[in-house]
Coordinates of C-alpha atoms and ligand atoms in Angstrom, one line a residue:
X56 CA 91.5 150.4 173.7
X57 CA 92.0 147.3 171.7
X58 CA 94.0 144.5 173.1
X59 CA 96.5 142.0 171.7
X60 CA 97.5 138.4 172.7
X61 CA 100.8 137.6 174.0
X62 CA 102.1 134.0 174.0
X63 CA 104.6 133.0 176.8
X64 CA 107.2 130.5 176.5
X65 CA 105.1 128.0 178.5
X66 CA 102.3 128.3 176.3
X67 CA 100.1 130.5 178.4
X68 CA 98.4 133.5 177.0
X69 CA 97.9 137.0 178.1
X70 CA 95.7 139.6 176.8
X71 CA 97.4 143.1 177.0
X72 CA 96.8 146.5 175.5
X73 CA 98.1 147.2 172.0
X74 CA 101.0 149.5 172.4
X75 CA 102.0 148.3 176.0
X76 CA 105.8 147.4 176.1
X77 CA 107.9 144.5 176.8
X78 CA 108.6 145.8 180.0
X79 CA 104.9 146.5 180.9
X80 CA 103.8 143.0 180.2
X81 CA 106.7 141.8 182.6
X82 CA 105.4 143.8 185.2
X83 CA 102.1 142.6 184.7
X84 CA 103.4 139.1 185.1
X85 CA 105.1 140.1 188.3
X86 CA 106.9 143.2 189.8
X87 CA 110.1 141.1 190.3
X88 CA 110.2 140.0 186.7
X89 CA 109.5 143.6 185.5
X90 CA 112.6 144.8 187.5
X91 CA 114.9 142.2 186.1
X92 CA 113.9 142.6 182.4
X93 CA 116.8 143.5 180.3
X94 CA 115.2 142.9 176.9
X95 CA 112.4 140.9 175.1
X96 CA 112.1 138.6 172.3
X97 CA 109.0 139.1 169.8
X98 CA 108.6 136.1 167.7
X99 CA 112.2 135.4 168.4
X100 CA 113.4 138.5 167.4
X101 CA 115.6 140.1 170.1
X102 CA 114.2 143.9 170.9
X103 CA 114.4 146.5 173.7
X104 CA 112.3 146.2 176.6
X105 CA 110.8 149.6 175.5
X106 CA 109.5 147.9 172.3
X107 CA 105.8 148.3 172.0
X108 CA 103.8 145.3 171.1
X109 CA 101.3 146.0 168.4
X110 CA 100.1 142.8 167.4
X111 CA 99.4 139.1 168.6
X112 CA 102.9 137.7 169.3
X113 CA 105.2 135.4 171.1
X114 CA 107.1 136.8 173.8
X115 CA 110.0 135.7 176.0
X116 CA 111.3 138.2 178.6
X117 CA 115.0 138.2 178.5
X118 CA 116.7 138.7 182.0
X119 CA 120.1 138.3 183.2
X120 CA 119.5 134.4 183.5
X121 CA 118.3 134.1 179.7
X122 CA 120.4 132.7 177.0
X123 CA 119.8 135.9 175.0
X124 CA 121.2 138.1 177.7
X125 CA 124.9 137.5 176.5
X126 CA 123.7 138.8 173.0
X127 CA 122.4 142.1 174.8
X128 CA 125.8 142.2 176.7
X129 CA 127.8 141.9 173.5
X130 CA 125.6 144.5 171.8
X131 CA 126.6 147.0 174.6
X132 CA 130.1 146.0 173.9
X133 CA 130.1 147.1 170.5
X134 CA 129.0 150.5 171.8
X135 CA 131.7 150.4 174.2
X136 CA 134.4 149.4 171.6
X137 CA 132.9 152.3 169.2
X138 CA 133.1 155.0 171.9
X139 CA 136.5 153.9 172.7
X140 CA 137.6 154.2 169.1
X141 CA 136.2 157.6 168.9
X142 CA 138.1 158.6 171.9
X143 CA 141.4 157.5 170.3
X144 CA 140.3 158.4 166.5
X145 CA 137.8 161.2 166.9
X146 CA 137.2 161.1 163.1
X147 CA 136.2 157.4 162.9
X148 CA 133.0 157.0 161.0
X149 CA 130.7 154.2 162.5
X150 CA 128.8 152.1 160.3
X151 CA 127.1 149.1 161.9
X152 CA 128.2 147.0 165.1
X153 CA 125.9 143.8 165.3
X154 CA 126.6 141.1 167.9
X155 CA 127.4 137.5 166.4
X156 CA 126.8 133.7 167.7
X157 CA 130.3 134.2 169.4
X158 CA 130.8 138.0 169.8
X159 CA 130.5 141.1 167.8
X160 CA 132.0 143.3 165.1
X161 CA 131.9 147.0 164.2
X162 CA 132.3 148.2 160.8
X163 CA 134.2 151.5 160.6
X164 CA 135.5 153.9 158.1
X165 CA 138.0 156.8 158.0
X166 CA 140.2 155.1 160.7
X167 CA 143.5 153.6 161.0
X168 CA 143.2 150.2 162.9
X169 CA 145.6 147.4 162.6
X170 CA 146.1 144.4 164.6
X171 CA 149.0 146.3 166.5
X172 CA 146.2 149.0 167.5
X173 CA 143.7 146.6 169.2
X174 CA 145.7 146.6 172.5
X175 CA 145.1 150.3 173.0
X176 CA 141.7 150.2 172.0
X177 CA 141.0 147.4 174.4
X178 CA 142.5 149.4 177.3
X179 CA 140.1 152.4 176.5
X180 CA 137.2 149.9 176.5
X181 CA 138.3 148.7 179.9
X182 CA 138.2 152.2 181.1
X183 CA 134.7 152.8 179.9
X184 CA 133.5 149.4 181.5
X185 CA 135.3 150.6 184.9
X186 CA 133.5 154.0 184.7
X187 CA 130.1 152.2 184.7
X188 CA 128.4 154.6 182.5
X189 CA 124.7 154.5 182.6
X190 CA 123.2 153.1 179.0
X191 CA 120.3 155.4 178.3
X192 CA 117.7 155.1 175.5
X193 CA 117.2 158.7 174.1
X194 CA 114.7 159.7 171.3
X195 CA 115.6 162.2 168.7
X196 CA 113.3 163.6 165.7
X197 CA 114.5 162.2 162.4
X198 CA 115.5 165.5 161.2
X199 CA 117.8 166.0 164.0
X200 CA 119.3 162.5 163.5
X201 CA 119.7 163.3 159.6
X202 CA 121.7 166.4 160.6
X203 CA 123.9 164.9 163.2
X204 CA 125.0 162.3 160.5
X205 CA 125.2 164.8 157.7
X206 CA 129.2 163.5 157.2
X207 CA 128.3 159.7 157.8
X208 CA 126.7 158.2 154.7
X209 CA 126.5 154.8 156.5
X210 CA 124.2 156.0 159.3
X211 CA 122.2 158.0 156.7
X212 CA 121.6 154.6 154.9
X213 CA 120.6 153.2 158.0
X214 CA 118.2 155.9 158.7
X215 CA 116.8 155.2 155.1
X216 CA 116.7 151.5 155.6
X217 CA 116.4 149.9 158.9
X218 CA 114.8 152.9 160.6
X219 CA 112.7 153.6 157.5
X220 CA 109.6 155.7 158.4
X221 CA 110.4 156.0 161.9
X222 CA 110.1 159.2 163.7
X223 CA 111.4 159.8 166.5
X224 CA 114.3 157.4 166.0
X225 CA 116.2 156.1 169.0
X226 CA 119.9 156.6 170.3
X227 CA 121.5 154.9 173.1
X228 CA 123.7 157.1 175.3
X229 CA 126.7 156.3 177.8
X230 CA 128.7 159.1 179.2
X231 CA 128.7 161.9 176.6
X232 CA 128.7 159.5 173.4
X233 CA 125.9 158.1 171.6
X234 CA 124.7 155.7 168.6
X235 CA 121.7 155.5 166.7
X236 CA 120.5 152.2 167.6
X237 CA 117.3 150.1 168.4
X238 CA 118.8 148.3 171.3
X239 CA 118.5 146.6 173.3
X240 CA 121.3 146.9 175.8
X241 CA 122.2 146.2 179.4
X242 CA 121.7 149.0 181.9
X243 CA 125.4 150.1 182.2
X244 CA 128.7 149.4 180.7
X245 CA 130.0 147.9 184.2
X246 CA 127.7 144.8 183.4
X247 CA 130.4 143.6 180.9
X248 CA 132.6 141.4 182.6
X249 CA 135.2 140.9 180.2
X250 CA 136.0 142.1 176.5
X251 CA 138.6 141.2 174.1
X252 CA 139.3 142.4 170.6
X253 CA 140.0 139.7 168.1
X254 CA 141.1 140.8 164.8
X255 CA 140.8 143.3 162.2
X256 CA 139.6 142.8 158.6
X257 CA 138.0 144.4 155.5
X258 CA 134.4 144.3 154.8
X259 CA 132.2 145.9 152.0
X260 CA 129.5 148.2 153.3
X261 CA 126.3 145.8 153.0
X262 CA 128.6 143.1 151.9
X263 CA 128.2 144.4 148.3
X264 CA 131.5 144.7 146.4
X265 CA 130.5 147.7 144.3
X266 CA 130.5 149.7 147.9
X267 CA 133.0 151.4 150.0
X268 CA 135.6 149.1 151.9
X269 CA 135.3 149.3 155.5
X270 CA 137.5 148.3 158.3
X271 CA 135.8 145.6 160.3
X272 CA 137.0 144.9 164.1
X273 CA 135.9 141.6 165.7
X274 CA 135.7 141.4 169.3
X275 CA 133.7 139.3 172.0
X276 CA 132.5 140.0 175.5
X277 CA 131.3 137.5 178.3
X278 CA 129.9 138.0 182.1
X279 CA 133.3 137.2 183.3
X280 CA 137.1 136.7 182.8
X281 CA 136.9 133.2 183.4
X282 CA 134.3 132.6 180.4
X283 CA 136.6 134.7 178.3
X284 CA 139.6 132.8 179.0
X285 CA 137.6 129.5 178.2
X286 CA 136.6 130.9 175.0
X287 CA 140.0 132.1 173.9
X288 CA 141.5 128.8 174.8
X289 CA 139.0 126.9 172.6
X290 CA 139.7 129.7 169.8
X291 CA 143.4 128.8 170.0
X292 CA 142.9 125.2 169.8
X293 CA 140.6 125.7 166.9
X294 CA 143.1 127.8 165.0
X295 CA 145.6 124.9 165.2
X296 CA 142.9 123.0 163.2
X297 CA 142.0 125.6 160.6
X298 CA 142.1 124.0 157.3
X299 CA 143.7 126.6 155.6
X300 CA 146.9 126.4 158.1
X301 CA 146.9 122.7 157.8
X302 CA 146.2 122.8 154.0
X303 CA 149.5 124.9 153.7
X304 CA 151.6 123.0 156.1
X305 CA 150.5 119.6 154.6
X306 CA 150.6 121.1 151.0
X307 CA 147.0 119.8 150.4
X308 CA 145.8 122.9 148.3
X309 CA 146.3 126.4 147.7
X310 CA 144.2 129.3 146.4
X311 CA 146.6 132.0 144.7
X312 CA 145.2 135.2 143.6
X313 CA 146.6 134.6 140.0
X314 CA 144.1 131.8 139.5
X315 CA 141.2 133.8 140.6
X316 CA 139.1 133.8 144.0
X317 CA 137.6 130.5 145.1
X318 CA 139.3 128.7 142.4
X319 CA 141.5 126.0 144.7
X320 CA 144.3 124.1 143.5
X321 CA 144.6 120.8 144.8
X322 CA 148.3 119.7 145.1
X323 CA 149.4 116.0 144.9
X324 CA 148.8 115.3 148.7
X325 CA 145.2 117.1 148.6
X326 CA 144.2 115.3 145.2
X327 CA 145.3 111.9 147.0
X328 CA 142.9 112.5 149.7
X329 CA 140.1 113.8 147.3
X330 CA 140.5 110.7 145.0
X331 CA 140.3 108.4 148.1
X332 CA 137.2 110.0 149.3
X333 CA 135.7 109.7 145.6
X334 CA 136.9 106.1 145.3
X335 CA 134.8 105.5 148.6
X336 CA 131.4 107.0 147.5
X337 CA 132.0 105.5 144.0
X338 CA 132.2 102.0 145.9
X339 CA 129.0 102.8 148.0
X340 CA 127.3 104.0 144.8
X341 CA 128.5 100.8 143.0
X342 CA 127.1 98.5 145.7
X343 CA 123.8 100.2 145.7
X344 CA 123.2 100.0 142.1
X345 CA 124.0 103.2 140.9
X346 CA 125.3 103.7 137.1
X347 CA 128.2 106.1 136.4
X348 CA 127.5 108.9 133.9
X349 CA 129.7 111.8 132.7
X350 CA 128.7 115.3 131.6
X351 CA 130.8 118.4 130.5
X352 CA 131.4 121.3 132.4
X353 CA 129.7 123.6 129.8
X354 CA 126.3 123.4 128.3
X355 CA 124.3 125.7 125.8
X356 CA 122.1 128.0 127.9
X357 CA 118.9 126.4 126.0
X358 CA 119.5 123.4 128.7
X359 CA 119.4 125.9 131.7
X360 CA 116.3 127.6 130.3
X361 CA 114.5 124.1 130.0
X362 CA 115.6 123.0 133.4
X363 CA 114.5 126.5 134.8
X364 CA 117.8 127.5 136.2
X365 CA 118.4 130.2 133.7
X366 CA 115.3 132.1 135.3
X367 CA 116.2 131.3 138.8
X368 CA 120.0 131.2 139.0
X369 CA 121.4 133.2 136.1
X370 CA 123.1 135.7 138.7
X371 CA 125.1 132.9 140.0
X372 CA 126.1 131.3 136.8
X373 CA 129.4 131.8 134.7
X374 CA 128.1 132.6 131.3
X375 CA 130.3 132.4 127.9
X376 CA 129.7 133.8 124.6
X377 CA 130.7 131.1 121.8
X378 CA 130.3 132.1 118.3
X379 CA 127.2 134.3 119.1
X380 CA 125.5 131.7 121.1
X381 CA 125.2 131.6 124.9
X382 CA 126.8 128.8 127.0
X383 CA 127.1 128.4 130.8
X384 CA 129.3 126.6 133.1
X385 CA 127.3 124.2 134.9
X386 CA 126.1 125.1 138.5
X387 CA 124.4 121.8 139.0
X388 CA 124.6 118.2 137.4
X389 CA 120.8 117.3 137.4
X390 CA 119.8 118.8 133.9
X391 CA 122.6 116.8 132.2
X392 CA 121.6 113.6 134.2
X393 CA 117.7 114.3 133.4
X394 CA 118.7 114.5 129.6
X395 CA 120.3 111.4 129.8
X396 CA 117.3 109.5 131.1
X397 CA 115.1 111.5 128.4
X398 CA 117.0 109.7 125.6
X399 CA 115.6 106.3 126.5
X400 CA 112.1 104.7 126.4
X401 CA 111.7 103.4 130.0
X402 CA 109.2 100.7 131.2
X403 CA 108.2 100.9 134.9
X404 CA 110.1 97.4 135.1
X405 CA 113.3 99.5 134.6
X406 CA 112.9 101.8 137.6
X407 CA 114.4 103.0 139.7
X408 CA 117.0 104.3 137.4
X409 CA 120.1 105.6 139.4
X410 CA 122.9 107.8 137.8
X411 CA 126.2 108.8 139.7
X412 CA 128.8 111.4 138.9
X413 CA 131.2 113.2 140.8
X414 CA 130.6 116.3 138.8
X415 CA 132.5 119.7 139.1
X416 CA 130.0 122.6 139.1
X417 CA 130.6 126.5 139.2
X418 CA 128.8 129.0 141.2
X419 CA 129.6 132.7 141.4
X420 CA 129.5 133.3 145.1
X421 CA 130.1 136.9 146.2
X422 CA 133.7 137.6 146.7
X423 CA 133.3 138.7 150.1
X424 CA 131.8 135.3 151.1
X425 CA 134.9 133.3 149.8
X426 CA 137.0 131.7 152.6
X427 CA 139.5 128.6 152.1
X428 CA 137.4 125.7 151.0
X429 CA 134.1 126.4 152.6
X430 CA 132.8 128.7 150.0
X431 CA 134.5 128.4 146.8
X432 CA 133.5 129.1 142.7
X433 CA 134.6 125.5 141.7
X434 CA 133.6 122.6 143.6
X435 CA 132.7 118.7 143.1
X436 CA 129.3 117.4 144.2
X437 CA 129.3 113.6 144.5
X438 CA 126.1 113.9 142.9
X439 CA 123.5 111.2 142.4
X440 CA 120.0 111.4 140.5
X441 CA 117.4 108.7 140.6
X442 CA 114.3 108.3 138.6
X443 CA 111.6 106.4 140.5
X444 CA 108.0 105.6 140.4
X445 CA 106.1 107.1 143.3
X446 CA 105.7 103.8 145.2
X447 CA 109.5 103.4 145.3
X448 CA 110.3 106.8 146.9
X449 CA 110.5 105.2 150.5
X450 CA 112.7 102.3 149.7
X451 CA 115.1 104.3 147.9
X452 CA 115.3 107.2 150.4
X453 CA 115.9 104.4 153.0
X454 CA 118.8 103.3 151.1
X455 CA 120.4 106.7 150.7
X456 CA 120.0 107.7 154.3
X457 CA 121.8 104.2 155.0
X458 CA 124.8 105.3 152.7
X459 CA 124.8 108.9 154.1
X460 CA 125.1 107.4 157.7
X461 CA 127.4 104.6 156.7
X462 CA 129.7 107.8 155.7
X463 CA 129.0 109.8 158.8
X464 CA 129.6 107.0 161.2
X465 CA 132.7 106.1 159.4
X466 CA 134.1 109.3 160.3
X467 CA 132.3 109.8 163.6
X468 CA 131.1 113.2 162.8
X469 CA 128.4 115.3 164.5
X470 CA 125.5 116.1 162.4
X471 CA 122.1 117.8 162.2
X472 CA 119.3 116.4 160.4
X473 CA 116.2 118.4 159.4
X474 CA 113.1 117.5 157.2
X475 CA 112.2 120.7 155.0
X476 CA 108.2 120.6 154.3
X477 CA 106.2 122.2 151.5
X478 CA 106.6 125.8 151.2
X479 CA 103.7 128.3 150.3
X480 CA 104.8 128.5 146.9
X481 CA 105.1 125.0 145.5
X482 CA 104.3 122.9 142.3
X483 CA 102.7 119.5 142.2
X484 CA 99.4 118.0 143.8
X485 CA 98.5 118.1 147.4
X486 CA 98.4 114.3 146.9
X487 CA 102.0 113.7 145.8
X488 CA 103.3 116.3 148.5
X489 CA 101.4 114.6 151.2
X490 CA 102.6 111.1 150.1
X491 CA 106.2 112.2 149.5
X492 CA 106.5 113.8 153.1
X493 CA 104.9 111.1 154.9
X494 CA 107.4 108.8 153.1
X495 CA 110.2 110.9 154.0
X496 CA 108.9 111.0 157.6
X497 CA 108.4 107.4 157.8
X498 CA 112.0 106.8 156.9
X499 CA 113.2 109.2 159.4
X500 CA 111.1 107.8 162.0
X501 CA 111.4 104.1 161.4
X502 CA 115.4 104.7 161.0
X503 CA 115.4 106.3 164.6
X504 CA 117.0 109.2 163.1
X505 CA 116.8 112.3 165.2
X506 CA 115.4 115.4 163.1
X507 CA 114.1 118.9 163.3
X508 CA 111.2 119.9 161.1
X509 CA 111.4 123.0 159.2
X510 CA 108.1 123.6 158.1
X511 CA 107.6 125.4 154.9
X512 CA 111.5 125.3 154.2
X513 CA 111.4 122.8 151.4
X514 CA 112.1 123.6 147.7
X515 CA 109.3 124.5 145.6
X516 CA 109.8 121.4 143.6
X517 CA 109.6 119.0 146.5
X518 CA 110.6 118.2 150.2
X519 CA 113.9 117.6 151.2
X520 CA 116.0 116.2 154.3
X521 CA 119.3 118.2 154.9
X522 CA 122.1 117.1 156.9
X523 CA 124.5 119.6 158.4
X524 CA 128.3 118.8 159.6
X525 CA 129.6 120.4 162.5
X526 CA 133.2 121.7 162.4
X527 CA 135.8 122.1 164.9
X528 CA 134.6 125.7 165.8
X529 CA 131.1 124.3 166.3
X530 CA 129.9 125.9 163.0
X531 CA 127.5 124.0 160.9
X532 CA 128.2 123.4 157.3
X533 CA 125.7 122.1 154.6
X534 CA 126.5 118.5 154.0
X535 CA 124.5 115.8 152.5
X536 CA 121.2 116.2 151.1
X537 CA 118.3 114.2 149.8
X538 CA 115.4 116.3 147.8
X539 CA 112.3 114.9 146.1
X540 CA 111.6 116.7 142.8
X541 CA 108.4 116.8 141.1
X542 CA 109.4 119.7 138.7
X543 CA 112.4 118.8 136.6
X544 CA 110.6 115.5 135.2
X545 CA 107.9 118.1 134.0
X546 CA 110.5 120.5 132.6
X547 CA 112.2 117.6 130.8
X548 CA 109.0 115.5 129.9
X549 CA 110.6 112.6 131.3
X550 CA 108.1 109.5 131.2
X551 CA 108.1 105.9 131.7
X552 CA 105.2 103.3 130.6
X553 CA 103.4 101.8 133.4
X554 CA 101.9 98.4 133.8
X555 CA 98.6 100.0 132.5
X556 CA 100.6 100.8 129.3
X557 CA 99.9 104.4 130.0
X558 CA 102.7 107.1 130.1
X559 CA 103.5 108.4 133.7
X560 CA 106.1 110.9 135.3
X561 CA 108.7 109.6 137.4
X562 CA 109.9 111.4 140.6
X563 CA 113.3 112.7 140.5
X564 CA 115.5 112.3 143.6
X565 CA 118.7 114.5 144.1
X566 CA 121.2 113.2 146.4
X567 CA 124.8 113.6 147.7
X568 CA 126.7 111.7 150.4
X569 CA 129.1 114.3 151.1
X570 CA 127.4 117.2 149.4
X571 CA 130.7 119.3 148.2
X572 CA 133.6 116.9 148.2
X573 CA 135.8 120.1 149.0
X574 CA 133.8 121.3 151.7
X575 CA 133.8 117.7 153.1
X576 CA 137.5 117.7 152.8
X577 CA 137.8 120.7 154.8
X578 CA 135.6 119.4 157.7
X579 CA 137.7 116.1 157.7
X580 CA 140.9 118.4 157.9
X581 CA 139.7 120.1 160.9
X582 CA 137.8 117.0 162.3
X583 CA 141.2 115.1 162.0
X584 CA 143.4 118.1 162.5
X585 CA 145.3 116.7 159.7
X586 CA 145.9 113.4 161.2
X587 CA 144.2 111.4 158.5
X588 CA 143.5 107.8 158.9
X589 CA 145.6 105.4 157.1
X590 CA 143.3 104.9 154.1
X591 CA 143.1 108.7 153.5
X592 CA 146.8 109.7 154.5
X593 CA 148.5 111.3 151.5
X594 CA 151.7 109.5 153.0
X595 CA 150.9 106.3 154.6
X596 CA 154.3 104.9 155.9
X597 CA 157.7 106.6 156.1
X598 CA 160.7 104.2 156.2
X599 CA 163.6 105.8 158.2
X600 CA 167.1 104.3 157.8
X601 CA 169.1 104.6 160.7
X602 CA 172.2 105.4 158.5
X603 CA 173.0 105.5 154.8
X604 CA 174.4 101.9 155.3
X605 CA 170.8 100.8 155.7
X606 CA 169.4 102.5 152.6
X607 CA 169.6 99.4 150.4
X608 CA 167.6 97.6 153.0
X609 CA 165.2 100.1 153.3
X610 CA 164.5 100.0 149.6
X611 CA 164.0 96.1 150.0
X612 CA 161.6 97.0 152.7
X613 CA 159.6 99.5 150.8
X614 CA 159.1 96.8 148.0
X615 CA 157.2 94.7 150.6
X616 CA 154.4 97.6 150.8
X617 CA 153.4 97.6 147.2
X618 CA 150.1 99.3 147.0
X619 CA 150.9 101.9 149.8
X620 CA 152.1 105.3 149.7
X621 CA 155.5 104.8 151.1
X622 CA 158.3 107.3 151.1
X623 CA 161.9 106.7 152.2
X624 CA 163.6 109.4 154.4
X625 CA 167.0 109.7 153.1
X626 CA 168.2 112.9 154.2
X627 CA 171.5 113.0 156.0
X628 CA 169.6 113.3 159.6
X629 CA 169.9 111.7 162.8
X630 CA 167.1 109.3 163.4
X631 CA 165.8 111.5 166.0
X632 CA 165.4 114.3 163.6
X633 CA 163.8 111.8 161.1
X634 CA 161.4 110.7 163.5
X635 CA 160.5 114.3 164.6
X636 CA 159.8 115.3 160.9
X637 CA 157.6 112.4 160.3
X638 CA 155.6 113.4 163.4
X639 CA 155.3 117.1 162.0
X640 CA 154.2 115.8 158.6
X641 CA 151.5 113.6 160.5
X642 CA 152.5 110.2 158.9
X643 CA 150.5 107.3 160.6
X644 CA 153.4 104.8 160.5
X645 CA 157.2 105.1 160.6
X646 CA 159.5 101.8 159.9
X647 CA 162.8 102.5 161.3
X648 CA 165.5 100.1 159.9
X649 CA 169.1 99.8 161.4
X650 CA 171.8 97.3 161.4
X651 CA 169.9 94.9 164.0
X652 CA 166.6 94.9 161.9
X653 CA 168.8 94.4 158.8
X654 CA 170.5 91.5 160.2
X655 CA 167.4 89.8 161.6
X656 CA 165.2 90.8 158.4
X657 CA 162.6 92.7 160.5
X658 CA 161.5 96.2 161.3
X659 CA 160.7 98.6 164.2
X660 CA 157.5 100.2 164.0
X661 CA 156.8 103.8 165.3
X662 CA 153.3 105.5 165.0
X663 CA 152.2 109.1 165.1
X664 CA 151.2 108.6 168.8
X665 CA 154.7 108.1 169.7
X666 CA 154.3 104.2 170.4
X667 CA 157.1 101.9 169.4
X668 CA 158.0 98.2 168.9
X669 CA 161.1 96.7 167.8
X670 CA 161.6 93.3 165.9
X671 CA 158.5 93.1 164.1
X672 CA 157.8 90.8 161.2
X673 CA 157.5 92.7 157.7
X674 CA 154.4 90.1 156.9
X675 CA 152.8 90.6 160.3
X676 CA 153.0 94.6 159.8
X677 CA 151.8 94.2 156.1
X678 CA 148.7 92.1 157.1
X679 CA 147.8 94.7 159.8
X680 CA 148.2 97.5 157.5
X681 CA 145.7 95.8 155.0
X682 CA 143.1 95.4 157.7
X683 CA 143.3 99.0 159.1
X684 CA 143.2 100.4 155.5
X685 CA 140.4 98.2 154.2
X686 CA 138.1 98.6 157.3
X687 CA 138.8 102.4 157.0
X688 CA 139.9 102.4 160.8
X689 CA 140.2 105.9 162.4
X690 CA 143.4 105.8 164.1
X691 CA 146.8 103.8 163.7
X692 CA 146.2 100.7 165.9
X693 CA 149.1 98.3 165.2
X694 CA 150.8 99.1 168.4
X695 CA 147.7 99.4 170.6
Ligands
LIG788 ZN1 123.5 149.5 169.0
LIG789 ZN1 120.5 117.7 141.4

């Protein structure tokens, strides 16, 4: 019998017989652990405790105390859901039902399930949990499984794909019900402490829009009711911050069907915020010595062939036929900027050359992936491309990281930083990769940035630093990026003349401070729950005349706030109602003007945190506003 080496989480190793199961190894470590084993993780992948170990591998035993236990529990909950559904709708065809980061879903066909039906299914699930059925692993021949699923094209597809070549295949059974499945599962349905079905949506089979549309039911499960309660409360709070909801309420943007999927329209309020965001990065770019350039939205595909995008990216591009010649909407701004650089003869003394453009790009994402502003077909990158000598990489990256973190700290965002290093397939010499990676590391280390190294995750053309933003739901979104590129200068034959009078290749740096401006906008909407800081707020100040008699004075006061976005509430409402509406509209400051204020030539100030001060001098308030806006302070703080 040959043996294989198993590496345990503490770094120790164990030699076991080839074909030994996860459970066998657990028993070998100790009988207690053997009995407690629920599942295993082989090289990070969650597997059943019956899974055999066929090669050298890293193994983690999963017990009730492991982080992965909840995933196993949720996987069993998907089975409980499917069984409950088939009890109520016996003709339901089951497709796949995986666990996710915060719960599970099951894709099903031939059903009639709407939001209103979830309660009844949930009740049936509770019965199954209360009955505490054993969950047993069953093996069946491939032929038998194929026959069982004669009327279920999805399970047949799973047999072809996920279970390709396996015979026998495994099922999991509870009570009189079973499902084709590799596991793992908890031992009995009663181990599920609490379940909840959350919502219903449509999904394409295998995420491909050419396939059948299935019904996807989302749910979640926890060890206890208390944990479920906490989760549901957090979810409600996050829903209140959903950028699609706030986007509608504050009239920031819309994505109507008529304009096409993933093609957002920015309304005046949303455009105001986006403009302010762009002005902010423009200012940072100007201070850091960038020159602004502008390129069109479409180019001949010759350009995309030269840059290499046509070969690697054509499926995501929008192509157009113009007078028998092919053009493409730009998915990236870099080729345009590289072409601009290539039109000039550069000396080593001219470098670095830094170009900036807030350029709209177009990428054909799968329709099923589009959602609000998080994934769209058209978005703006606050793009920058630098052309530098190899010895300038470190200083430039340092300055870019400084700019990125100025933005992050300004908004007090939670981020994750990662350094992605050389992949197996890559271009450029060992020497330049080593030099580039060590310069990136040195910037991160000396700057005191916390980061993960994603070994081998760099682009084929160079290493990169990626920064992800966390949103209100704890999801991470692609944000700023700094990428070194040895390839594009080759493709575009970019050169500069060195001090040795020879021609040299510059290194190109791609960078963005926000990433996608629209996605950053989304993160900010949820981060602030629509309560934007003064400098971003679409409406910064609202003047509330106590009665129509004070309208004239209201207009005179408004004139004192030139340069601010100020509206006068002139509807025939009580002051109380006017204040309430301003709160709902999330306006940072209200100026209340009645007879007293008019007689004294002063104003009363309220803020959206319901604080109030009477008899304020207009000049004093204006001076405060200038400081709060120019320093981009987070919260209205005049009344602090
Ligand atoms: Zn399963
Ligand atoms: Zn680029």
